[in-house]
mmCIF file of C-alpha atoms and ligand atoms in Angstrom:
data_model
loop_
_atom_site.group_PDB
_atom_site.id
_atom_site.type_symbol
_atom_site.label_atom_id
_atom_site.label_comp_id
_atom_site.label_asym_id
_atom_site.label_seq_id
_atom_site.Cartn_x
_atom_site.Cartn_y
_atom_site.Cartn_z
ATOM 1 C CA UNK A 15 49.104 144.265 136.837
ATOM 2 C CA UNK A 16 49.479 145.147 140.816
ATOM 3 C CA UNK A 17 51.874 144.235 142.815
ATOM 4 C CA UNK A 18 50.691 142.945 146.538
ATOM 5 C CA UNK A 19 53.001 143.442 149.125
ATOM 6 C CA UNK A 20 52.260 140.819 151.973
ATOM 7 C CA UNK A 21 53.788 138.834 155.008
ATOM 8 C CA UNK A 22 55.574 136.532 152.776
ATOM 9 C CA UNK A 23 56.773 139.172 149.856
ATOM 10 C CA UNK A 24 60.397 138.461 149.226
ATOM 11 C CA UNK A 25 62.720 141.796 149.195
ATOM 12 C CA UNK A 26 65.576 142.749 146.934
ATOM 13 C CA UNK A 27 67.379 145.858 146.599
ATOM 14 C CA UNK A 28 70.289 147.264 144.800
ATOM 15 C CA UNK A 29 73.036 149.305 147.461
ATOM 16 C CA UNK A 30 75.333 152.255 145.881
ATOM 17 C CA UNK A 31 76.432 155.726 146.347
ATOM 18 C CA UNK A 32 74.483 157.251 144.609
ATOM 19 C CA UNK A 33 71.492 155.567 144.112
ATOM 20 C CA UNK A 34 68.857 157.933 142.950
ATOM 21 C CA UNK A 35 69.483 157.179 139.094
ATOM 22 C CA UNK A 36 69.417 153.455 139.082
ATOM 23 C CA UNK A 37 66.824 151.714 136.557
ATOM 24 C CA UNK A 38 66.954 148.606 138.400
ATOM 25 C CA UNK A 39 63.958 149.101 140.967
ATOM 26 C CA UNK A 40 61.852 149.706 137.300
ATOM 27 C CA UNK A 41 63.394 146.339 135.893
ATOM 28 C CA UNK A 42 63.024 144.064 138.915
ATOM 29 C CA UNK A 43 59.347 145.256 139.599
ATOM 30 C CA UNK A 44 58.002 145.488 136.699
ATOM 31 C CA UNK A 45 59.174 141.525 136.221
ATOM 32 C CA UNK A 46 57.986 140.571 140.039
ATOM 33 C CA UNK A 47 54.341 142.236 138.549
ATOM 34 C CA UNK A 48 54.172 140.316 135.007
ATOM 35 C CA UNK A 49 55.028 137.377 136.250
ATOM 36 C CA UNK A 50 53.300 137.294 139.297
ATOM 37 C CA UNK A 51 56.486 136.701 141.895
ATOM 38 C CA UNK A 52 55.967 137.790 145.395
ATOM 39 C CA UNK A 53 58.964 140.266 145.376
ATOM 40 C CA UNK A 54 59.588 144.133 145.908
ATOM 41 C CA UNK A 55 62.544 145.659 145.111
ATOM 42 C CA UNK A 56 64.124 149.248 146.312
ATOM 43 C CA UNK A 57 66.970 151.347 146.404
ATOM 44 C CA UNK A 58 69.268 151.707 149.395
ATOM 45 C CA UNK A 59 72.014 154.671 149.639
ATOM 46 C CA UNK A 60 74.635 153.285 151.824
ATOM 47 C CA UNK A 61 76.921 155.899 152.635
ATOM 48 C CA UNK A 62 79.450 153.869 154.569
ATOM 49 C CA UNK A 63 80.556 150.648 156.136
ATOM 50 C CA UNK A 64 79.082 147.792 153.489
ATOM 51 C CA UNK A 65 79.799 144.771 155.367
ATOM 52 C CA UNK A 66 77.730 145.777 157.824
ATOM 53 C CA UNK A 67 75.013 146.991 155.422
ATOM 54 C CA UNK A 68 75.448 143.342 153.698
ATOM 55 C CA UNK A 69 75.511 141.263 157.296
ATOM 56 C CA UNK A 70 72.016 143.695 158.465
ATOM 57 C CA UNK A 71 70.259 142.730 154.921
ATOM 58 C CA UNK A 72 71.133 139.028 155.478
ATOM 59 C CA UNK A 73 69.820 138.981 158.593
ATOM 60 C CA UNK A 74 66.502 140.891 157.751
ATOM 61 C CA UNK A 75 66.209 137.433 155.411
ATOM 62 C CA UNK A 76 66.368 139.252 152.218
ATOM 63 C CA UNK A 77 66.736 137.507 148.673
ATOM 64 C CA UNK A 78 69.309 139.215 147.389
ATOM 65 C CA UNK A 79 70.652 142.213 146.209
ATOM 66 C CA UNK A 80 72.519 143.975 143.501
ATOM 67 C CA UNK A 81 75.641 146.067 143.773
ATOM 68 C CA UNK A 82 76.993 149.291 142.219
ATOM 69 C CA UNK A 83 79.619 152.356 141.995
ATOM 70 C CA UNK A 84 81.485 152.293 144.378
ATOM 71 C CA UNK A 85 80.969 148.821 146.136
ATOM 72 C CA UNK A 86 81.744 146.397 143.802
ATOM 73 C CA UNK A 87 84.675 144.939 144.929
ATOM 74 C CA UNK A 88 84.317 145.916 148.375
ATOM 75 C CA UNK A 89 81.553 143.567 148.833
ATOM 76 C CA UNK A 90 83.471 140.598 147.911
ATOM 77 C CA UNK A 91 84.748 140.036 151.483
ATOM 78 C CA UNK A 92 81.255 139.882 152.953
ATOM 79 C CA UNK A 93 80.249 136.928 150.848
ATOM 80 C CA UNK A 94 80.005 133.246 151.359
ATOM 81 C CA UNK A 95 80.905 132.035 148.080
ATOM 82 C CA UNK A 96 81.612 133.458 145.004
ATOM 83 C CA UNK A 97 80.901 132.448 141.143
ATOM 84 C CA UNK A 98 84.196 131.827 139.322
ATOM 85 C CA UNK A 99 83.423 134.728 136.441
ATOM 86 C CA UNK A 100 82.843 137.382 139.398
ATOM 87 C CA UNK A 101 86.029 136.141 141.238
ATOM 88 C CA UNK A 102 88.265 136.816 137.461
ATOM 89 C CA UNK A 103 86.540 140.218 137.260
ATOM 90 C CA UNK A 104 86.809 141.017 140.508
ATOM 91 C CA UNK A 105 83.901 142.611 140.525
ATOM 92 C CA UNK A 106 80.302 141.482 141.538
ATOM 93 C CA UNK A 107 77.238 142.994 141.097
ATOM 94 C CA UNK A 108 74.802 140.549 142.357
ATOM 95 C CA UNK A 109 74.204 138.656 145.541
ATOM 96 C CA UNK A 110 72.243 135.632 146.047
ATOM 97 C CA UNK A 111 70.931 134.073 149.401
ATOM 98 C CA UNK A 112 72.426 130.951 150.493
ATOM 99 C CA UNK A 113 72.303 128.906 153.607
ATOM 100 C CA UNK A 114 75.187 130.208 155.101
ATOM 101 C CA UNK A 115 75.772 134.018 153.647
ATOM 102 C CA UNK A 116 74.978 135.317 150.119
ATOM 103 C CA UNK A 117 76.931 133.773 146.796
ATOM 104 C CA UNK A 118 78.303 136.699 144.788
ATOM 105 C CA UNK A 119 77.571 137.117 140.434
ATOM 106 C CA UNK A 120 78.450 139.233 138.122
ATOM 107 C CA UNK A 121 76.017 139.638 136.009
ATOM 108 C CA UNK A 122 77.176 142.902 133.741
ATOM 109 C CA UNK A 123 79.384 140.963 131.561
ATOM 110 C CA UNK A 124 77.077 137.734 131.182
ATOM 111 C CA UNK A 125 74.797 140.804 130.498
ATOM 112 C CA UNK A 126 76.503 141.941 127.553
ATOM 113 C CA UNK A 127 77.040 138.719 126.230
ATOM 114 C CA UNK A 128 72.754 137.831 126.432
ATOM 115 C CA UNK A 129 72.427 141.343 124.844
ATOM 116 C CA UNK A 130 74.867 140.713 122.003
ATOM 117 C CA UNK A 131 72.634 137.542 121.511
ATOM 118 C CA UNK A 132 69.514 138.934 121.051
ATOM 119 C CA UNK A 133 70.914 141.028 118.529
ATOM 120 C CA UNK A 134 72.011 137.961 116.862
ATOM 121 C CA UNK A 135 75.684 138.910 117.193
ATOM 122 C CA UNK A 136 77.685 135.442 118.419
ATOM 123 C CA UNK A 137 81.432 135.892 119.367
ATOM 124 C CA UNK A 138 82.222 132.414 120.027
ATOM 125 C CA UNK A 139 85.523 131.649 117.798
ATOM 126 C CA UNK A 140 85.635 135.182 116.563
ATOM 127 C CA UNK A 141 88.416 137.400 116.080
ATOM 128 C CA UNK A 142 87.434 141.104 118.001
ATOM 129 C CA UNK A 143 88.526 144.327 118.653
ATOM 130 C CA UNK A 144 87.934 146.272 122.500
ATOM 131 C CA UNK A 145 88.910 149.618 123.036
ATOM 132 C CA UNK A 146 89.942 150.117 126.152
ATOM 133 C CA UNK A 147 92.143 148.844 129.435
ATOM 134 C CA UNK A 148 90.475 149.936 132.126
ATOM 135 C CA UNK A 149 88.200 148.558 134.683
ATOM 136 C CA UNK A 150 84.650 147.618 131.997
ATOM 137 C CA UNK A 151 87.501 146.559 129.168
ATOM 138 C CA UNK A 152 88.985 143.810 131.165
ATOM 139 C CA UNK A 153 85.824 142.754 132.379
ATOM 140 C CA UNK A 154 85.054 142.552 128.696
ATOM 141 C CA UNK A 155 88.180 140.639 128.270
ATOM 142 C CA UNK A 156 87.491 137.968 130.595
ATOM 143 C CA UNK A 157 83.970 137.823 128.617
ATOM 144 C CA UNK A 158 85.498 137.188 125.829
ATOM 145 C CA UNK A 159 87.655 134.063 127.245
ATOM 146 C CA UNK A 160 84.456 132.560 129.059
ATOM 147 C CA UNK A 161 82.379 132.935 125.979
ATOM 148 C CA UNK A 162 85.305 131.285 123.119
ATOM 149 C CA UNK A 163 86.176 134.415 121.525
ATOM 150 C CA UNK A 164 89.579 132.754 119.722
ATOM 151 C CA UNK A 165 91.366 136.039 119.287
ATOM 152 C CA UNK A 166 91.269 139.596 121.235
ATOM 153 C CA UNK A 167 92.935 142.679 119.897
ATOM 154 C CA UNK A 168 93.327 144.922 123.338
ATOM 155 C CA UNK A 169 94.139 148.371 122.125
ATOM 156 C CA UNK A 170 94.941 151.424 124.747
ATOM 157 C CA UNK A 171 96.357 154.856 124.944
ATOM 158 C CA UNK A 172 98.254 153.753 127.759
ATOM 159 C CA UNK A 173 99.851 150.396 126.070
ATOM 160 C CA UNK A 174 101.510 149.273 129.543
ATOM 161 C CA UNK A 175 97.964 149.165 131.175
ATOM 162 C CA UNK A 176 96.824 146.983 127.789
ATOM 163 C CA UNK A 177 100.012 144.720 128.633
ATOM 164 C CA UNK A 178 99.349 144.074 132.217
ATOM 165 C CA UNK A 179 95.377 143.311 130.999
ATOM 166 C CA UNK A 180 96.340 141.174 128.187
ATOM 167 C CA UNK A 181 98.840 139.366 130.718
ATOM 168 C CA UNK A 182 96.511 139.040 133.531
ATOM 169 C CA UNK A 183 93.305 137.367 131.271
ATOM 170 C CA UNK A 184 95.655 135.331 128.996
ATOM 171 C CA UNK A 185 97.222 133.865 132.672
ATOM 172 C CA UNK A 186 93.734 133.253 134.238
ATOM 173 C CA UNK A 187 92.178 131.560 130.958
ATOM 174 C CA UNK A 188 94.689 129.510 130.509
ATOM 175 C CA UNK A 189 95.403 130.612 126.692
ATOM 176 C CA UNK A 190 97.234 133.334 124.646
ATOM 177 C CA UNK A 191 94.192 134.709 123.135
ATOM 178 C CA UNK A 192 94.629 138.388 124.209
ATOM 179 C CA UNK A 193 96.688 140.687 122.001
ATOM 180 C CA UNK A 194 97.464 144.315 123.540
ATOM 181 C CA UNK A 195 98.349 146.857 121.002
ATOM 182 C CA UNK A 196 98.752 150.656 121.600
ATOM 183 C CA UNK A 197 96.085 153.188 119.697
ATOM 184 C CA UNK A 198 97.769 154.110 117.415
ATOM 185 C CA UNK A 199 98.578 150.673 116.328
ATOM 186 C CA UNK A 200 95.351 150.131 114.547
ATOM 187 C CA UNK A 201 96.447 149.954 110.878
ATOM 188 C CA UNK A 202 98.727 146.613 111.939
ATOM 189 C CA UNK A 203 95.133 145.023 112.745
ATOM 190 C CA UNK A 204 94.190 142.264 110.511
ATOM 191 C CA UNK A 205 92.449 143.341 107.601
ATOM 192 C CA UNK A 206 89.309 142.033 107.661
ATOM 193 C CA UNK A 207 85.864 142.868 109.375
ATOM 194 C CA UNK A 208 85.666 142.308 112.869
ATOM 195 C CA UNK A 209 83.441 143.023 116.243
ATOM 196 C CA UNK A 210 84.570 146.145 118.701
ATOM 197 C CA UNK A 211 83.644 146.551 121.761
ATOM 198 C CA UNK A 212 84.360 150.607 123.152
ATOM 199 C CA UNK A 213 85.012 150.361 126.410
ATOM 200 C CA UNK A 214 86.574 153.416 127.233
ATOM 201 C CA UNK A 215 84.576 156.008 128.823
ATOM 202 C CA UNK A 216 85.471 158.553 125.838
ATOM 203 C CA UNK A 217 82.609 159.634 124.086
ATOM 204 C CA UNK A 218 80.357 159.965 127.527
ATOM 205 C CA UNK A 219 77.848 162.918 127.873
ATOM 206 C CA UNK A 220 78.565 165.603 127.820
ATOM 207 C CA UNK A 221 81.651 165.126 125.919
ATOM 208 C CA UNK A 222 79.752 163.473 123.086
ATOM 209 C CA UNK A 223 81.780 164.742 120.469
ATOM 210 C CA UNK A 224 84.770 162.241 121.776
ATOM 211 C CA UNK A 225 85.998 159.320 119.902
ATOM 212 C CA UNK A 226 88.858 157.693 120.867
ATOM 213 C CA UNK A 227 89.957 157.068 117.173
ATOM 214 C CA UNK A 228 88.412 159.018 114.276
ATOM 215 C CA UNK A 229 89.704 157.477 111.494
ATOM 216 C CA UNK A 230 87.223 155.943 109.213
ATOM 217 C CA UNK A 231 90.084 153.404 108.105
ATOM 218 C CA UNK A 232 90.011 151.612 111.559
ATOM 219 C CA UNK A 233 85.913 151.619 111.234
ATOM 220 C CA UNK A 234 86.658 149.580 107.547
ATOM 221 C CA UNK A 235 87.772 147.091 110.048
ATOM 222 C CA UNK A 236 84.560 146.816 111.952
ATOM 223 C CA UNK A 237 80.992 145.600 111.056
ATOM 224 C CA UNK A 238 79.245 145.426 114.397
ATOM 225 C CA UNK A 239 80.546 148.345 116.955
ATOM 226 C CA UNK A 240 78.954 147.625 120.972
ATOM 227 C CA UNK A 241 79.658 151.273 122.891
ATOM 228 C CA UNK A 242 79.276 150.437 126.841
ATOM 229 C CA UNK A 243 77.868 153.517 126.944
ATOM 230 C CA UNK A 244 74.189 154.159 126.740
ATOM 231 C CA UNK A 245 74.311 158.304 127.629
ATOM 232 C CA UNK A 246 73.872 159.117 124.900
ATOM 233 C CA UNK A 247 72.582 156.860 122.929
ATOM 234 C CA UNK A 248 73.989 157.490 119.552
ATOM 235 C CA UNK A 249 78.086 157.926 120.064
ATOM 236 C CA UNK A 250 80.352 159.195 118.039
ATOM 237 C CA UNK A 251 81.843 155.788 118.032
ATOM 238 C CA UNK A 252 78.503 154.117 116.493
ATOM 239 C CA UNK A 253 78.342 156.597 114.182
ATOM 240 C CA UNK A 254 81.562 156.179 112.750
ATOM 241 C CA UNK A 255 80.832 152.477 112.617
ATOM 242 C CA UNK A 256 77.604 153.244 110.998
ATOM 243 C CA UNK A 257 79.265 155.801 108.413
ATOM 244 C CA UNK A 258 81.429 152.745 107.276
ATOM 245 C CA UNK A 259 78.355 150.853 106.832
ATOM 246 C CA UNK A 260 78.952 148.540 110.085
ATOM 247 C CA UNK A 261 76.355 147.995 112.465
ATOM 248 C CA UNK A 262 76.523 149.785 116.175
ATOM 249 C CA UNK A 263 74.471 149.038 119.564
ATOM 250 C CA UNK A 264 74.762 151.216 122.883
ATOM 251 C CA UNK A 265 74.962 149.803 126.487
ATOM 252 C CA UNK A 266 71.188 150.150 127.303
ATOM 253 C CA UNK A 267 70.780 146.210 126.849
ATOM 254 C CA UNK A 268 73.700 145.531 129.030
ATOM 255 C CA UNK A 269 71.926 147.464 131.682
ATOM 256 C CA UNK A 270 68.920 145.583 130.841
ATOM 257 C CA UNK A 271 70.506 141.761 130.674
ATOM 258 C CA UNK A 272 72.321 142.246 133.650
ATOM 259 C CA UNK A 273 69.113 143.014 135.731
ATOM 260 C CA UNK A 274 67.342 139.891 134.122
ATOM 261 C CA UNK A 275 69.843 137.735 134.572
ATOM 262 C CA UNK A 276 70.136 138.894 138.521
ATOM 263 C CA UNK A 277 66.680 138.215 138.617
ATOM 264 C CA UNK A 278 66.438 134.906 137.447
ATOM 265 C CA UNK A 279 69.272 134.104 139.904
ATOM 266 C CA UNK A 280 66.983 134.813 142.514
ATOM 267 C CA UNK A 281 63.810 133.395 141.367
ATOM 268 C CA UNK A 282 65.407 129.955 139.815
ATOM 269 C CA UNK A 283 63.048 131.461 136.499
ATOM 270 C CA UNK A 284 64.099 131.776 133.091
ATOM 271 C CA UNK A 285 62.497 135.673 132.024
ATOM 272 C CA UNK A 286 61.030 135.153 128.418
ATOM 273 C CA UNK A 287 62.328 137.209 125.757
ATOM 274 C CA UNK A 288 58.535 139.075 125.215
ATOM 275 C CA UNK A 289 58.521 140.218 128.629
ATOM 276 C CA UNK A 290 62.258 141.258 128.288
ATOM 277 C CA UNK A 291 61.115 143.901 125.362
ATOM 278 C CA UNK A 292 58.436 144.696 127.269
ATOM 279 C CA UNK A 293 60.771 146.051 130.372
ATOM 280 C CA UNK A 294 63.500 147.537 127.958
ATOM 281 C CA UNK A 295 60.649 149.673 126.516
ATOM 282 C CA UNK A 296 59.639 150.718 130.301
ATOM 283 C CA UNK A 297 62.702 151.403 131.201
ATOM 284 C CA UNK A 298 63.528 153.301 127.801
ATOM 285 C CA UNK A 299 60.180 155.759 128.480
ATOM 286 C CA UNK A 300 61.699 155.939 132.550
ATOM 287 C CA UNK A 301 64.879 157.448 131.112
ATOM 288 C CA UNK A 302 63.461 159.657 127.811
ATOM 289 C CA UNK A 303 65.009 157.491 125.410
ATOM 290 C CA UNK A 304 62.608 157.118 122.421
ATOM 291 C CA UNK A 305 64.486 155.305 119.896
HETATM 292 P P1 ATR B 417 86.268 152.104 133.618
HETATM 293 O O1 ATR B 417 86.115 151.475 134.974
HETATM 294 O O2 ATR B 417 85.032 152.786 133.103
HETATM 295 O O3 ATR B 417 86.852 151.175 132.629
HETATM 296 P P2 ATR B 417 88.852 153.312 133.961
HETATM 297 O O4 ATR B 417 89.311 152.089 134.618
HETATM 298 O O5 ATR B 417 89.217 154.627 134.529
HETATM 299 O O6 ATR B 417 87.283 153.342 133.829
HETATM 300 O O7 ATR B 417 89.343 153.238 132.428
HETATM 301 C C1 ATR B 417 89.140 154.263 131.510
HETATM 302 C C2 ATR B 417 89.580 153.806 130.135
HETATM 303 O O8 ATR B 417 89.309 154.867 129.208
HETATM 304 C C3 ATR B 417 91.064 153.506 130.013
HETATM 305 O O9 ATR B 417 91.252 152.505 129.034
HETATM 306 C C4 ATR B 417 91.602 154.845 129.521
HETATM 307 O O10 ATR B 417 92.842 154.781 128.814
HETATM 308 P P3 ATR B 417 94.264 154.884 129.611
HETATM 309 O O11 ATR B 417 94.423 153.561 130.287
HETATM 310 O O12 ATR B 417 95.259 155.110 128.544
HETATM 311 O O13 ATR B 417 94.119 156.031 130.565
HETATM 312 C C5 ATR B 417 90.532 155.257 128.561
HETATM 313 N N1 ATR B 417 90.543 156.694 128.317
HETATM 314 C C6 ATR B 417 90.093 157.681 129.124
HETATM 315 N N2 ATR B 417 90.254 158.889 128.548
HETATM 316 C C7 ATR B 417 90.840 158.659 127.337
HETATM 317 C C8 ATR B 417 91.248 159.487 126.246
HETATM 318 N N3 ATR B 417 91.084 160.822 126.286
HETATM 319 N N4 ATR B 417 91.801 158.905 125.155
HETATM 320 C C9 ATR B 417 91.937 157.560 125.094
HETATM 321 N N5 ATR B 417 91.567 156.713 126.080
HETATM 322 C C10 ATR B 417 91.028 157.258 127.184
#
């Protein structure tokens, strides 16, 4: 289908530095087209000064927009409201137009959650595993406490930086749920099969050969492994998890979810799960993934 760009075509866009590699003008579009909502979306470098990149944008009447590297919290003081989840996180990567000034989302972690459920993995009142203390694992962490997860293992190199996380999210949510454990802690994990989430950002091309533990006993623990990453597509992580006959998934789907979700913010819509394929197999051929 066409799109038709008119006097009454809504705009989006998504603001970062850079901007040149994002998928999102191929997700938004490509869902405005299918299902036949007047909306373009573009890019927009914005090399300095956000709030007044976020006040011109309001007042040019446009929908909505999506944040990335490096304005995510930045933006936070140019917006009206902002959704509980986003204002845990600290983080939001999605603005919606209000009356008085655009409501802020964030719509990565909600992301990961919708991907995890199309692959039919639930983590309501499981016990899981995330690598990780850094900026994407806490987000993860707070995740887990909106979404029920009854237990948390938090394991870091730095064990300090797992503390203060583990602190921070059990505080906020109201319940001891988050364990932090150092690395090299693993064996004193439960022994029984759990969900990981890698959120470190070991393993990243072009350092694909990196795993942030390479024992195959921690993968006995494991039988679904989520990497954040999704360059490349096959880590060294999900292949351990594979090699100890677990399950893994890359961070593609996140990327995907997060858009949808962002996008059914702003159209009040509710993106069916067809089209949803359809769009992660456009944006798959957009980046050269064939798998
Ligand atoms: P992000 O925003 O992607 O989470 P970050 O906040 O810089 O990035 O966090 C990077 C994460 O990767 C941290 O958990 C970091 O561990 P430390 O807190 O101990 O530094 C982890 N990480 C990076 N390089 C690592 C390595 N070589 N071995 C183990 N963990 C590593």
């Amino acid at each position: 289908m066409k799109m038709k760009i008119n006097g009454r075509t809504k705009v989006c866009g998504v603001i970062g530095k850079p901007i040149a590699h994002t998928m999102s003008p191929v997700i938004h579009n490509t869902l405005a087209c299918e299902l036949q909502v007047n909306l373009a979306y573009l890019p927009f470098l914005v090399e300095e000064n956000i709030a007044s990149a976020i006040e011109g944008a309001y007042h040019l009447g446009m929908l909505g927009l999506n944040v990335t590297v490096p304005y995510k919290s930045d933006v936070i003081g140019s917006l009206s409201e902002i959704d509980e989840l986003a204002e845990k996180i600290g983080a939001v990567n999605t603005l919606v137009r209000q009356d008085t000034g655009y409501k802020g989302y964030n719509t990565d972690l909600p992301g990961l959650y919708r991907a995890m459920e199309s692959d039919g993995v639930h983590i309501a009142g499981e016990e899981m595993i995330v690598l990780g203390a850094g900026g994407a694992a806490r987000a993860v962490a707070f995740m887990c406490a909106a979404y029920g997860v009854k237990k948390l293992y938090l394991l870091n190199r730095n064990v300090e930086k797992a503390r203060l996380v583990a602190k921070e999210v059990n505080d906020k949510s109201e319940r001891e749920f988050v364990i932090p454990m150092a690395l090299e802690e693993y064996p004193q994990l439960p022994n029984k099969k759990m969900i990981a989430i890698q959120a470190t950002s070991v393993g990243l091309s072009p350092n694909v050969e990196d795993v942030v533990i390479a024992d195959s006993a921690f993968y006995d623990k494991i039988h679904t492994g989520y990497d954040l990453i999704y360059k490349p597509t096959n880590t060294k992580f999900m292949e351990l998890v594979k090699a100890n006959g677990g399950v893994a998934y890359h961070g593609l789907k996140m990327l995907l979810y997060q858009g949808i979700i962002a996008f059914e913010l702003w159209n009040e819509t509710i993106v069916p799960e067809d089209l949803v394929n359809m769009v992660y197999q456009k944006m798959k051929e957009e980046m050269g993934i064939n798998e």
